[in-house]
XYZ file of N, CA and C in Angstrom:
291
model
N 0.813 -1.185 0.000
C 0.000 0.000 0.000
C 0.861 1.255 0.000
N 1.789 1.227 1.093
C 3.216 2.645 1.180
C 3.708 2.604 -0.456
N 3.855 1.718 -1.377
C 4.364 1.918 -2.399
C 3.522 2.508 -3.329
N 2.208 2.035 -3.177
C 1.414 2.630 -4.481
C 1.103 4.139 -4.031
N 0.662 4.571 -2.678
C 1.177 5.855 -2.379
C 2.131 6.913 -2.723
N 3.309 6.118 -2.259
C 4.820 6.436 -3.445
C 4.428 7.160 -4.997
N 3.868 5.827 -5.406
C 3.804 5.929 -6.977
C 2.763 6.903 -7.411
N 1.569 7.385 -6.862
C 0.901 8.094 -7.133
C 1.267 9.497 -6.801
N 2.519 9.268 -5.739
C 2.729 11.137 -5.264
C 4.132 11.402 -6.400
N 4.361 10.239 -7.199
C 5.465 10.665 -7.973
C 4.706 10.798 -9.298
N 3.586 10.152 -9.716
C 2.847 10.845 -10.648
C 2.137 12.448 -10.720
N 1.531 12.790 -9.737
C 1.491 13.967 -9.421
C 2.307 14.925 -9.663
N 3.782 14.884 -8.875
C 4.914 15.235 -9.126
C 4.651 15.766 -10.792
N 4.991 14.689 -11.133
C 4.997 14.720 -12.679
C 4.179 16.145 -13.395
N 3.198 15.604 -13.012
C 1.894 16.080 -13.291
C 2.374 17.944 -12.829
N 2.411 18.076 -11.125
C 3.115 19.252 -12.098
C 3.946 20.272 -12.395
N 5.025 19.002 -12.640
C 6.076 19.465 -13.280
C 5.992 19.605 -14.943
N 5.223 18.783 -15.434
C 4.627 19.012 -16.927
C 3.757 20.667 -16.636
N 2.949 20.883 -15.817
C 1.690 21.714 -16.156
C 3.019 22.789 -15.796
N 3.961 23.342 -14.856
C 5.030 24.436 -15.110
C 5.803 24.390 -16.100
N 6.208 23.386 -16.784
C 6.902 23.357 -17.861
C 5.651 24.204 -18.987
N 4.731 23.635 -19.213
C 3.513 24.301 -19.824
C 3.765 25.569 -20.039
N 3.332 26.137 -18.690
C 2.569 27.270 -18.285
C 4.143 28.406 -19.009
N 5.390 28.099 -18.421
C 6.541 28.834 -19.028
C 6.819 29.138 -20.398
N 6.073 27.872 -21.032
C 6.235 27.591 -22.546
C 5.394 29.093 -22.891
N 3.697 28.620 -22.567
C 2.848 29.660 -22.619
C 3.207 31.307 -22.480
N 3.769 31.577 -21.351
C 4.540 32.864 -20.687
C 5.409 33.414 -22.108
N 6.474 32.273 -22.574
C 7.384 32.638 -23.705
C 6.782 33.092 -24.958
N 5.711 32.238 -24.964
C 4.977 32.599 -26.416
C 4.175 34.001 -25.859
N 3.135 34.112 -24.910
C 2.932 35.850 -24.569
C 4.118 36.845 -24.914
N 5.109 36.623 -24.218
C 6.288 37.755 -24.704
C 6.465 38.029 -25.925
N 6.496 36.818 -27.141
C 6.433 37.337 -28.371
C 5.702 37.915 -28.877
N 4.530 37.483 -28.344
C 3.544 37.588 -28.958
C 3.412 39.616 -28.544
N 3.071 39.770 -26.925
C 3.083 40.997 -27.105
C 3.723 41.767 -27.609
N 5.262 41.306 -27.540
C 6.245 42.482 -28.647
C 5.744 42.844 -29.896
N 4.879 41.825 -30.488
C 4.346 41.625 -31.816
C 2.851 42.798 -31.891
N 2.263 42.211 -30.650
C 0.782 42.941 -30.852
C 0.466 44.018 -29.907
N 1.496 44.206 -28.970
C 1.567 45.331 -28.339
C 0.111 45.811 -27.533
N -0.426 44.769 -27.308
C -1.466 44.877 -26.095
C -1.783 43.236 -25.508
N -2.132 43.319 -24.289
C -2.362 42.061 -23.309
C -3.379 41.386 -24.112
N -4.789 41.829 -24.388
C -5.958 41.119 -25.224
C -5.199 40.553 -26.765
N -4.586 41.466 -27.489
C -4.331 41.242 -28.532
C -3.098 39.785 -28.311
N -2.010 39.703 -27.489
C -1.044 38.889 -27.425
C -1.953 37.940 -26.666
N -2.448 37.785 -25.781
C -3.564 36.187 -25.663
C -4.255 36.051 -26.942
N -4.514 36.958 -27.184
C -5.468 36.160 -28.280
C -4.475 35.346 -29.568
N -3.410 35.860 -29.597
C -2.630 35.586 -30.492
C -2.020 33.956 -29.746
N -1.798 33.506 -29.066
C -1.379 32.435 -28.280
C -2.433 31.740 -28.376
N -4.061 31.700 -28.168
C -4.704 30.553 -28.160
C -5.270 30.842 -26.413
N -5.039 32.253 -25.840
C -5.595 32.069 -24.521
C -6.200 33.359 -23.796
N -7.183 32.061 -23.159
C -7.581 33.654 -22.449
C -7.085 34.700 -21.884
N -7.842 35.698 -21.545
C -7.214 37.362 -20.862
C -7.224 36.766 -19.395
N -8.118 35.937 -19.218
C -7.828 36.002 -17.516
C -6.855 35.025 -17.053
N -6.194 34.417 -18.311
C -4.898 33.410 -18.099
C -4.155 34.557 -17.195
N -3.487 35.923 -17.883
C -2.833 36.099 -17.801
C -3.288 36.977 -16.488
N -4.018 37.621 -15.747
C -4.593 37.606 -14.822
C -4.007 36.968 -13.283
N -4.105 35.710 -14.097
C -3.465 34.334 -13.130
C -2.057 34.813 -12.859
N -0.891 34.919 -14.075
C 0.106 34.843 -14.643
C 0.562 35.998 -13.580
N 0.271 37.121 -13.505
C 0.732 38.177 -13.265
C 0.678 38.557 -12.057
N 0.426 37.739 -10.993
C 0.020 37.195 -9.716
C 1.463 37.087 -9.367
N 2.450 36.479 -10.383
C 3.901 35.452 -9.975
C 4.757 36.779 -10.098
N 5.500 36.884 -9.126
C 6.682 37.919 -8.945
C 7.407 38.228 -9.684
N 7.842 36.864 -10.812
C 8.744 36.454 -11.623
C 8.400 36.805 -13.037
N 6.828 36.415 -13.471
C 6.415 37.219 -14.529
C 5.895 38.495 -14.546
N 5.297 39.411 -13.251
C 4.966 40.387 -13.714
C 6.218 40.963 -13.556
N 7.282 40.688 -13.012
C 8.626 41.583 -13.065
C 9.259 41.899 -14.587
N 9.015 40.814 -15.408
C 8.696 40.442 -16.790
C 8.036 41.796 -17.488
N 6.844 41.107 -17.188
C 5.578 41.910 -17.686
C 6.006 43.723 -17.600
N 6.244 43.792 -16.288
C 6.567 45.216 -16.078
C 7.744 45.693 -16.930
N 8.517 44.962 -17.336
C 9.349 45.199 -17.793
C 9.218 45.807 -19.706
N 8.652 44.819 -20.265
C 8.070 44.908 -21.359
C 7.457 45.699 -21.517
N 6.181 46.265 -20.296
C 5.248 47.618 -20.553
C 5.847 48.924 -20.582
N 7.196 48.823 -19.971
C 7.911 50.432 -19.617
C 8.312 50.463 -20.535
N 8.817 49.617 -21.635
C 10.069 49.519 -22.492
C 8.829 49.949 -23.932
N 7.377 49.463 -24.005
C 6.449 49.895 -24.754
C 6.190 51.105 -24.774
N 6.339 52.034 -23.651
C 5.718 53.426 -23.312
C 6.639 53.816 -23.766
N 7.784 53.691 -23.429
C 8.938 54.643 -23.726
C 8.823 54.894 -25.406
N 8.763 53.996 -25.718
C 8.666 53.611 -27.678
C 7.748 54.746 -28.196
N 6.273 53.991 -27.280
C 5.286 55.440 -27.935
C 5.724 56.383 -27.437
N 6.303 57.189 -26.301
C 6.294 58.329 -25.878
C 7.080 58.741 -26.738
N 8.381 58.538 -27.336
C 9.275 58.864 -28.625
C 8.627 58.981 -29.813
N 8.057 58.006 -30.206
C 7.148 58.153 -31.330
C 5.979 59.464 -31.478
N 5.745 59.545 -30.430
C 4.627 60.657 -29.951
C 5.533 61.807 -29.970
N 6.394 61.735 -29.454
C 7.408 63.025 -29.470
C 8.126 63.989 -30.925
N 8.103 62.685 -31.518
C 8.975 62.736 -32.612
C 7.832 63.300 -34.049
N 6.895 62.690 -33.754
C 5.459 63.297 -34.334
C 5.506 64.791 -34.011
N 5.020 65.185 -32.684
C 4.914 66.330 -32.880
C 6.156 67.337 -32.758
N 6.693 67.136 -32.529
C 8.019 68.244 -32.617
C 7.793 68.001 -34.723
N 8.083 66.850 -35.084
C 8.297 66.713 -37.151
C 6.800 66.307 -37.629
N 5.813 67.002 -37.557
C 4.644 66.427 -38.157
C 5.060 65.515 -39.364
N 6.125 65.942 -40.065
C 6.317 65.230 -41.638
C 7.187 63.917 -41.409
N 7.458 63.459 -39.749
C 7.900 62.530 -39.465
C 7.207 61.189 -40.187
N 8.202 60.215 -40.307
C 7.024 58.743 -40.562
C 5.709 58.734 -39.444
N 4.602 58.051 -39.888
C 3.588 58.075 -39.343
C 4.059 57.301 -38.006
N 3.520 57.364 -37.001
C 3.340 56.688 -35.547
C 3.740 55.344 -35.718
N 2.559 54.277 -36.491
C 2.829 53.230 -36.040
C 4.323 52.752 -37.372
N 4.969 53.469 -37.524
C 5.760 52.850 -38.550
C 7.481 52.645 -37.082
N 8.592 51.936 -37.486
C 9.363 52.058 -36.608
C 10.211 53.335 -36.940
């Protein structure tokens, strides 16, 4: 009986050590994805997941330190872009790089 105990708390284990392996995979593909689509709705949706995944996600110290990271580094972009607009109206348009 102590063994099949064993064996079921090392399946578990497993279990989730697969579902963090997952969930990181998931996390990696958000990052691209937002660099790509440059909003939270738009980069889940682009992955295959819900908005309140990331909800969950952003709970963890480790990804919103992430997360935060990516959003400052977005603002800064538009705030230049925005800048660069109006000081050169004849600048390239906004969303161009």
């Amino acid at each position: 009986m102590k063994e099949e105990s064993e064996s079921k708390k090392k399946q578990n284990s497993m279990s989730n050590v697969e579902r963090e392996i997952d969930k990181v995979a998931h996390q990696s593909e958000f990052v691209a994805a937002y660099l790509n689509e440059g909003t939270v709705g738009n980069a889940m949706k682009a992955i295959g997941l819900a908005r309140r995944t990331f909800y969950d996600w952003i709970k963890e110290e480790r990804f919103n330190a992430v997360y935060q990271e990516l959003k400052a580094d977005r603002i800064d972009e538009l705030v230049t872009k925005l800048y660069k607009f109006i000081v050169d109206p004849d600048s390239p348009k906004l969303n161009q790089q």
